[in-house]
Amino acid sequence: DGDKSLGEQLDYTITGIEPGAGITATTELALEEYDNLDGWELETSSTAGMMGQLDSAIDNEEPLVITGWTPHYMFEQYNLKFLEDPEGVYGEPEFVHTMARQGFEEDMPQAYAIMDNFSWEVEDMQSIMLAAQDMSFEEAAADWIEENQDTVDSWTEGVDEADGQELELGSFPWDSERASSAVISQVLTEHGFDVTVNNVDPSILFQALAQGEVDVTAAPWLPTTQGAYLEEYGDEIVDMGPNMEGTVIGLVVPEYMEIDSIADLEP
Ligand code: PBE
C-alpha cells in the first residue's frame, strides 16, 4: 500500500458503531464540520463489529479510524490515541447523568433518594468493565459492591426499605452502562425494589422516560453525546444531574499511525 495516500488506504471511511449511538450522530456532524473530511463516510455497524475490525487492523499494523470512547477496554487492550479535534465537535470531557420520569420522586421516594445519591468515578466503572471480560456484569458488579461497601452505604444511608415495588431501570446496550446498571439494580434490589433493566437505544430510552414507561436511568452522556435528546425531551424529563465525570468521545486511531488530529485526515 506504499503508494496509496492515507485516505485511499482507509477508503475514506471511518469505522463506527450502532446507528443509534450519540457518537454516530456526533461523527456525522464532524463529517460536515471538517472540510478535509469532504467525501469521507462513516460506516456504521455494531460495537462488536468495529472492535473486530480494530483487532485485525492492529494485527496487520494497518491504518484504521474508529469512533472511540472512554471508559472502554479498547484502551487497555491496544495502544490507541484520540485524534485532536480542533473544531471541538466532540466537546470537552463529559458527565454521565441520572434522569427520571416525571412523578418518580413522588411515587418512589426511596429509589429517588438512592438514585440522587448515586455517584462514582470513572475508575470504578472501568474496573467492573474489565472484570466483566471474564465473568458476567452481575458478578463483576457484586464483587465491586462488596469491595466498595462504604461508597454504596453512602448512597443508601437513611433511606427506608421498599416493599417489592416494581422499578424499570433504563439503560444502553454498551458495556459502560451495563456496568452502571448492574451496580444500581443490585443496590436497589437489596433495598427492596423489584428491578427490571431495559437496555435500549438512546432515542428509545428518552422517549420511554418522557412517556413514563421507564422510571429512571443513569446512562446518558452529556452535554454532547446525548445532548440532542435532552434538548428534545428536557421538558418532559427530570434531569437529576451528574453521577460520574470524565467520559470522552472522539475519533480514535492506533498509536502507530502518524497523524494526531482529525484535521490530518487528508482530503
Ligand atoms: N457510547 C457509550 C454511547 C453512550 C455510551 C459512547 C457508545 C453513545 O451514545 O455514543
GROMACS .gro file of C-alpha atoms and ligand atoms in nm:
model
  277
    1ASP     CA    1   0.000   0.000   0.000
    2GLY     CA    2   0.312   0.219  -0.013
    3ASP     CA    3   0.191   0.440  -0.297
    4LYS     CA    4  -0.154   0.497  -0.161
    5SER     CA    5  -0.245   0.807   0.038
    6LEU     CA    6  -0.386   0.757   0.385
    7GLY     CA    7  -0.732   0.844   0.260
    8GLU     CA    8  -0.705   0.583  -0.014
    9GLN     CA    9  -0.579   0.319   0.227
   10LEU     CA   10  -0.876   0.389   0.452
   11ASP     CA   11  -1.115   0.404   0.157
   12TYR     CA   12  -1.218   0.743   0.300
   13THR     CA   13  -1.406   0.555   0.569
   14ILE     CA   14  -1.442   0.600   0.943
   15THR     CA   15  -1.541   0.274   1.110
   16GLY     CA   16  -1.829   0.330   1.350
   17ILE     CA   17  -2.077   0.154   1.578
   18GLU     CA   18  -2.457   0.134   1.602
   19PRO     CA   19  -2.656   0.391   1.400
   20GLY     CA   20  -2.847   0.498   1.715
   21ALA     CA   21  -2.541   0.591   1.923
   22GLY     CA   22  -2.474   0.953   2.015
   23ILE     CA   23  -2.119   0.916   1.888
   24THR     CA   24  -2.260   0.821   1.547
   25ALA     CA   25  -2.464   1.143   1.523
   26THR     CA   26  -2.167   1.346   1.650
   27THR     CA   27  -1.940   1.189   1.387
   28GLU     CA   28  -2.190   1.274   1.112
   29LEU     CA   29  -2.160   1.630   1.238
   30ALA     CA   30  -1.779   1.610   1.224
   31LEU     CA   31  -1.803   1.496   0.861
   32GLU     CA   32  -1.993   1.819   0.790
   33GLU     CA   33  -1.772   2.048   1.001
   34TYR     CA   34  -1.429   1.938   0.876
   35ASP     CA   35  -1.361   2.048   0.516
   36ASN     CA   36  -1.085   1.787   0.490
   37LEU     CA   37  -1.346   1.515   0.550
   38ASP     CA   38  -1.535   1.606   0.233
   39GLY     CA   39  -1.600   1.278   0.057
   40TRP     CA   40  -1.538   1.067   0.371
   41GLU     CA   41  -1.804   0.837   0.509
   42LEU     CA   42  -1.897   0.688   0.841
   43GLU     CA   43  -1.961   0.317   0.814
   44THR     CA   44  -2.193   0.211   1.096
   45SER     CA   45  -2.216  -0.146   1.219
   46SER     CA   46  -2.205  -0.262   1.580
   47THR     CA   47  -1.960  -0.211   1.862
   48ALA     CA   48  -1.856  -0.577   1.831
   49GLY     CA   49  -1.811  -0.536   1.455
   50MET     CA   50  -1.597  -0.227   1.500
   51MET     CA   51  -1.387  -0.398   1.766
   52GLY     CA   52  -1.331  -0.690   1.529
   53GLN     CA   53  -1.206  -0.455   1.258
   54LEU     CA   54  -0.981  -0.281   1.507
   55ASP     CA   55  -0.836  -0.614   1.616
   56SER     CA   56  -0.747  -0.721   1.264
   57ALA     CA   57  -0.612  -0.375   1.171
   58ILE     CA   58  -0.377  -0.389   1.470
   59ASP     CA   59  -0.274  -0.747   1.390
   60ASN     CA   60  -0.168  -0.630   1.044
   61GLU     CA   61  -0.045  -0.287   1.153
   62GLU     CA   62  -0.286  -0.129   0.908
   63PRO     CA   63  -0.442   0.215   0.944
   64LEU     CA   64  -0.794   0.244   1.082
   65VAL     CA   65  -1.004   0.531   1.216
   66ILE     CA   66  -1.279   0.436   1.457
   67THR     CA   67  -1.536   0.615   1.669
   68GLY     CA   68  -1.398   0.558   2.018
   69TRP     CA   69  -1.478   0.647   2.376
   70THR     CA   70  -1.360   0.600   2.727
   71PRO     CA   71  -1.421   0.427   2.962
   72HIS     CA   72  -1.380   0.125   2.735
   73TYR     CA   73  -1.144  -0.172   2.748
   74MET     CA   74  -1.015  -0.090   2.396
   75PHE     CA   75  -0.764   0.140   2.566
   76GLU     CA   76  -0.644  -0.141   2.795
   77GLN     CA   77  -0.616  -0.391   2.515
   78TYR     CA   78  -0.448  -0.182   2.243
   79ASN     CA   79  -0.221   0.122   2.209
   80LEU     CA   80  -0.463   0.384   2.084
   81LYS     CA   81  -0.491   0.761   2.076
   82PHE     CA   82  -0.773   1.010   2.038
   83LEU     CA   83  -0.725   1.242   1.741
   84GLU     CA   84  -0.724   1.609   1.835
   85ASP     CA   85  -1.049   1.781   1.749
   86PRO     CA   86  -0.962   2.144   1.667
   87GLU     CA   87  -1.321   2.221   1.567
   88GLY     CA   88  -1.444   2.099   1.905
   89VAL     CA   89  -1.720   1.883   1.756
   90TYR     CA   90  -1.685   1.612   2.020
   91GLY     CA   91  -1.678   1.864   2.305
   92GLU     CA   92  -1.493   1.854   2.636
   93PRO     CA   93  -1.485   1.553   2.870
   94GLU     CA   94  -1.844   1.482   2.962
   95PHE     CA   95  -2.067   1.388   3.252
   96VAL     CA   96  -2.296   1.089   3.286
   97HIS     CA   97  -2.634   1.200   3.416
   98THR     CA   98  -2.909   1.041   3.620
   99MET     CA   99  -3.258   1.115   3.485
  100ALA     CA  100  -3.607   1.022   3.596
  101ARG     CA  101  -3.957   1.028   3.459
  102GLN     CA  102  -4.187   1.296   3.595
  103GLY     CA  103  -4.355   1.179   3.914
  104PHE     CA  104  -4.079   0.929   4.001
  105GLU     CA  105  -3.977   1.124   4.312
  106GLU     CA  106  -4.337   1.128   4.442
  107ASP     CA  107  -4.409   0.763   4.353
  108MET     CA  108  -4.084   0.607   4.474
  109PRO     CA  109  -3.913   0.848   4.715
  110GLN     CA  110  -3.669   0.583   4.845
  111ALA     CA  111  -3.549   0.492   4.496
  112TYR     CA  112  -3.530   0.859   4.406
  113ALA     CA  113  -3.313   0.925   4.712
  114ILE     CA  114  -3.074   0.641   4.627
  115MET     CA  115  -3.050   0.745   4.262
  116ASP     CA  116  -2.995   1.105   4.366
  117ASN     CA  117  -2.707   0.994   4.592
  118PHE     CA  118  -2.560   0.761   4.331
  119SER     CA  119  -2.224   0.890   4.216
  120TRP     CA  120  -1.893   0.726   4.142
  121GLU     CA  121  -1.569   0.759   3.947
  122VAL     CA  122  -1.457   0.653   3.601
  123GLU     CA  123  -1.211   0.413   3.770
  124ASP     CA  124  -1.499   0.234   3.945
  125MET     CA  125  -1.691   0.180   3.622
  126GLN     CA  126  -1.373   0.079   3.443
  127SER     CA  127  -1.281  -0.186   3.697
  128ILE     CA  128  -1.622  -0.352   3.652
  129MET     CA  129  -1.593  -0.334   3.272
  130LEU     CA  130  -1.254  -0.500   3.290
  131ALA     CA  131  -1.364  -0.772   3.535
  132ALA     CA  132  -1.669  -0.841   3.316
  133GLN     CA  133  -1.436  -0.960   3.038
  134ASP     CA  134  -1.405  -1.286   3.235
  135MET     CA  135  -1.740  -1.302   3.418
  136SER     CA  136  -2.092  -1.162   3.394
  137PHE     CA  137  -2.160  -0.795   3.463
  138GLU     CA  138  -2.377  -0.910   3.755
  139GLU     CA  139  -2.087  -1.095   3.916
  140ALA     CA  140  -1.843  -0.813   3.845
  141ALA     CA  141  -2.086  -0.562   3.998
  142ALA     CA  142  -2.144  -0.782   4.304
  143ASP     CA  143  -1.767  -0.802   4.362
  144TRP     CA  144  -1.733  -0.427   4.322
  145ILE     CA  145  -2.016  -0.365   4.570
  146GLU     CA  146  -1.851  -0.595   4.823
  147GLU     CA  147  -1.520  -0.411   4.789
  148ASN     CA  148  -1.680  -0.066   4.797
  149GLN     CA  149  -1.940  -0.108   5.068
  150ASP     CA  150  -1.867   0.236   5.217
  151THR     CA  151  -1.944   0.409   4.888
  152VAL     CA  152  -2.261   0.205   4.844
  153ASP     CA  153  -2.366   0.277   5.204
  154SER     CA  154  -2.331   0.649   5.134
  155TRP     CA  155  -2.596   0.613   4.861
  156THR     CA  156  -2.846   0.428   5.078
  157GLU     CA  157  -2.781   0.578   5.421
  158GLY     CA  158  -3.100   0.678   5.598
  159VAL     CA  159  -3.322   0.557   5.311
  160ASP     CA  160  -3.613   0.332   5.408
  161GLU     CA  161  -3.652  -0.012   5.250
  162ALA     CA  162  -3.915  -0.051   4.981
  163ASP     CA  163  -4.172  -0.330   4.981
  164GLY     CA  164  -4.124  -0.506   4.649
  165GLN     CA  165  -4.224  -0.211   4.432
  166GLU     CA  166  -4.157  -0.265   4.061
  167LEU     CA  167  -3.899  -0.035   3.909
  168GLU     CA  168  -3.796  -0.003   3.542
  169LEU     CA  169  -3.432   0.098   3.508
  170GLY     CA  170  -3.345   0.227   3.162
  171SER     CA  171  -3.001   0.172   3.014
  172PHE     CA  172  -2.796   0.144   2.694
  173PRO     CA  173  -2.658  -0.168   2.529
  174TRP     CA  174  -2.292  -0.062   2.584
  175ASP     CA  175  -2.052  -0.203   2.842
  176SER     CA  176  -2.019   0.125   3.032
  177GLU     CA  177  -2.394   0.126   3.101
  178ARG     CA  178  -2.410  -0.250   3.161
  179ALA     CA  179  -2.165  -0.182   3.443
  180SER     CA  180  -2.358   0.106   3.600
  181SER     CA  181  -2.694  -0.068   3.563
  182ALA     CA  182  -2.566  -0.389   3.717
  183VAL     CA  183  -2.450  -0.197   4.024
  184ILE     CA  184  -2.763   0.015   4.055
  185SER     CA  185  -3.004  -0.274   4.003
  186GLN     CA  186  -2.830  -0.478   4.274
  187VAL     CA  187  -2.832  -0.188   4.519
  188LEU     CA  188  -3.200  -0.113   4.453
  189THR     CA  189  -3.288  -0.482   4.473
  190GLU     CA  190  -3.115  -0.511   4.810
  191HIS     CA  191  -3.323  -0.212   4.914
  192GLY     CA  192  -3.650  -0.388   4.842
  193PHE     CA  193  -3.724  -0.297   4.480
  194ASP     CA  194  -3.824  -0.538   4.205
  195VAL     CA  195  -3.593  -0.405   3.932
  196THR     CA  196  -3.615  -0.467   3.558
  197VAL     CA  197  -3.328  -0.339   3.341
  198ASN     CA  198  -3.409  -0.229   2.986
  199ASN     CA  199  -3.110  -0.188   2.752
  200VAL     CA  200  -3.232   0.022   2.462
  201ASP     CA  201  -3.111   0.275   2.206
  202PRO     CA  202  -3.076   0.632   2.336
  203SER     CA  203  -3.374   0.753   2.128
  204ILE     CA  204  -3.597   0.482   2.276
  205LEU     CA  205  -3.475   0.548   2.629
  206PHE     CA  206  -3.550   0.919   2.614
  207GLN     CA  207  -3.891   0.853   2.462
  208ALA     CA  208  -3.972   0.595   2.729
  209LEU     CA  209  -3.865   0.832   3.007
  210ALA     CA  210  -4.076   1.112   2.861
  211GLN     CA  211  -4.376   0.877   2.838
  212GLY     CA  212  -4.320   0.744   3.189
  213GLU     CA  213  -4.255   0.386   3.076
  214VAL     CA  214  -3.909   0.388   3.230
  215ASP     CA  215  -3.868   0.517   3.585
  216VAL     CA  216  -3.507   0.619   3.596
  217THR     CA  217  -3.173   0.589   3.416
  218ALA     CA  218  -2.807   0.657   3.492
  219ALA     CA  219  -2.694   0.620   3.130
  220PRO     CA  220  -2.695   0.946   2.926
  221TRP     CA  221  -2.364   1.118   2.845
  222LEU     CA  222  -2.389   1.498   2.841
  223PRO     CA  223  -2.363   1.768   2.720
  224THR     CA  224  -2.255   1.634   2.377
  225THR     CA  225  -2.324   1.264   2.323
  226GLN     CA  226  -2.695   1.261   2.415
  227GLY     CA  227  -2.737   1.640   2.417
  228ALA     CA  228  -2.981   1.648   2.125
  229TYR     CA  229  -3.222   1.421   2.315
  230LEU     CA  230  -3.211   1.630   2.629
  231GLU     CA  231  -3.296   1.929   2.415
  232GLU     CA  232  -3.587   1.740   2.258
  233TYR     CA  233  -3.730   1.582   2.574
  234GLY     CA  234  -3.589   1.805   2.851
  235ASP     CA  235  -3.930   1.947   2.946
  236GLU     CA  236  -4.080   1.601   2.996
  237ILE     CA  237  -3.789   1.451   3.191
  238VAL     CA  238  -3.631   1.523   3.532
  239ASP     CA  239  -3.253   1.571   3.495
  240MET     CA  240  -3.110   1.474   3.836
  241GLY     CA  241  -2.759   1.583   3.744
  242PRO     CA  242  -2.422   1.408   3.702
  243ASN     CA  243  -2.337   1.072   3.860
  244MET     CA  244  -1.990   1.049   3.703
  245GLU     CA  245  -1.741   1.285   3.546
  246GLY     CA  246  -1.479   1.243   3.277
  247THR     CA  247  -1.611   1.035   2.986
  248VAL     CA  248  -1.467   1.118   2.642
  249ILE     CA  249  -1.584   1.050   2.285
  250GLY     CA  250  -1.398   1.112   1.961
  251LEU     CA  251  -1.212   0.963   1.668
  252VAL     CA  252  -0.952   0.708   1.772
  253VAL     CA  253  -0.658   0.553   1.584
  254PRO     CA  254  -0.380   0.307   1.663
  255GLU     CA  255  -0.073   0.474   1.820
  256TYR     CA  256   0.144   0.369   1.522
  257MET     CA  257  -0.048   0.593   1.282
  258GLU     CA  258   0.146   0.910   1.210
  259ILE     CA  259  -0.140   1.152   1.247
  260ASP     CA  260  -0.250   1.345   1.555
  261SER     CA  261  -0.556   1.541   1.452
  262ILE     CA  262  -0.883   1.498   1.269
  263ALA     CA  263  -0.753   1.781   1.050
  264ASP     CA  264  -0.468   1.548   0.938
  265LEU     CA  265  -0.710   1.314   0.759
  266GLU     CA  266  -0.633   1.408   0.401
  267PRO     CA  267  -0.899   1.527   0.166
  268PBE     N1  268  -2.135   0.538   2.382
  268PBE     C1  269  -2.128   0.477   2.514
  268PBE     C2  270  -2.277   0.582   2.377
  268PBE     C3  271  -2.308   0.635   2.512
  268PBE     C4  272  -2.229   0.548   2.600
  268PBE     C5  273  -2.038   0.648   2.378
  268PBE     C6  274  -2.107   0.439   2.280
  268PBE     C7  275  -2.321   0.675   2.264
  268PBE     O1  276  -2.440   0.710   2.262
  268PBE     O2  277  -2.242   0.709   2.177
   0.00000   0.00000   0.00000
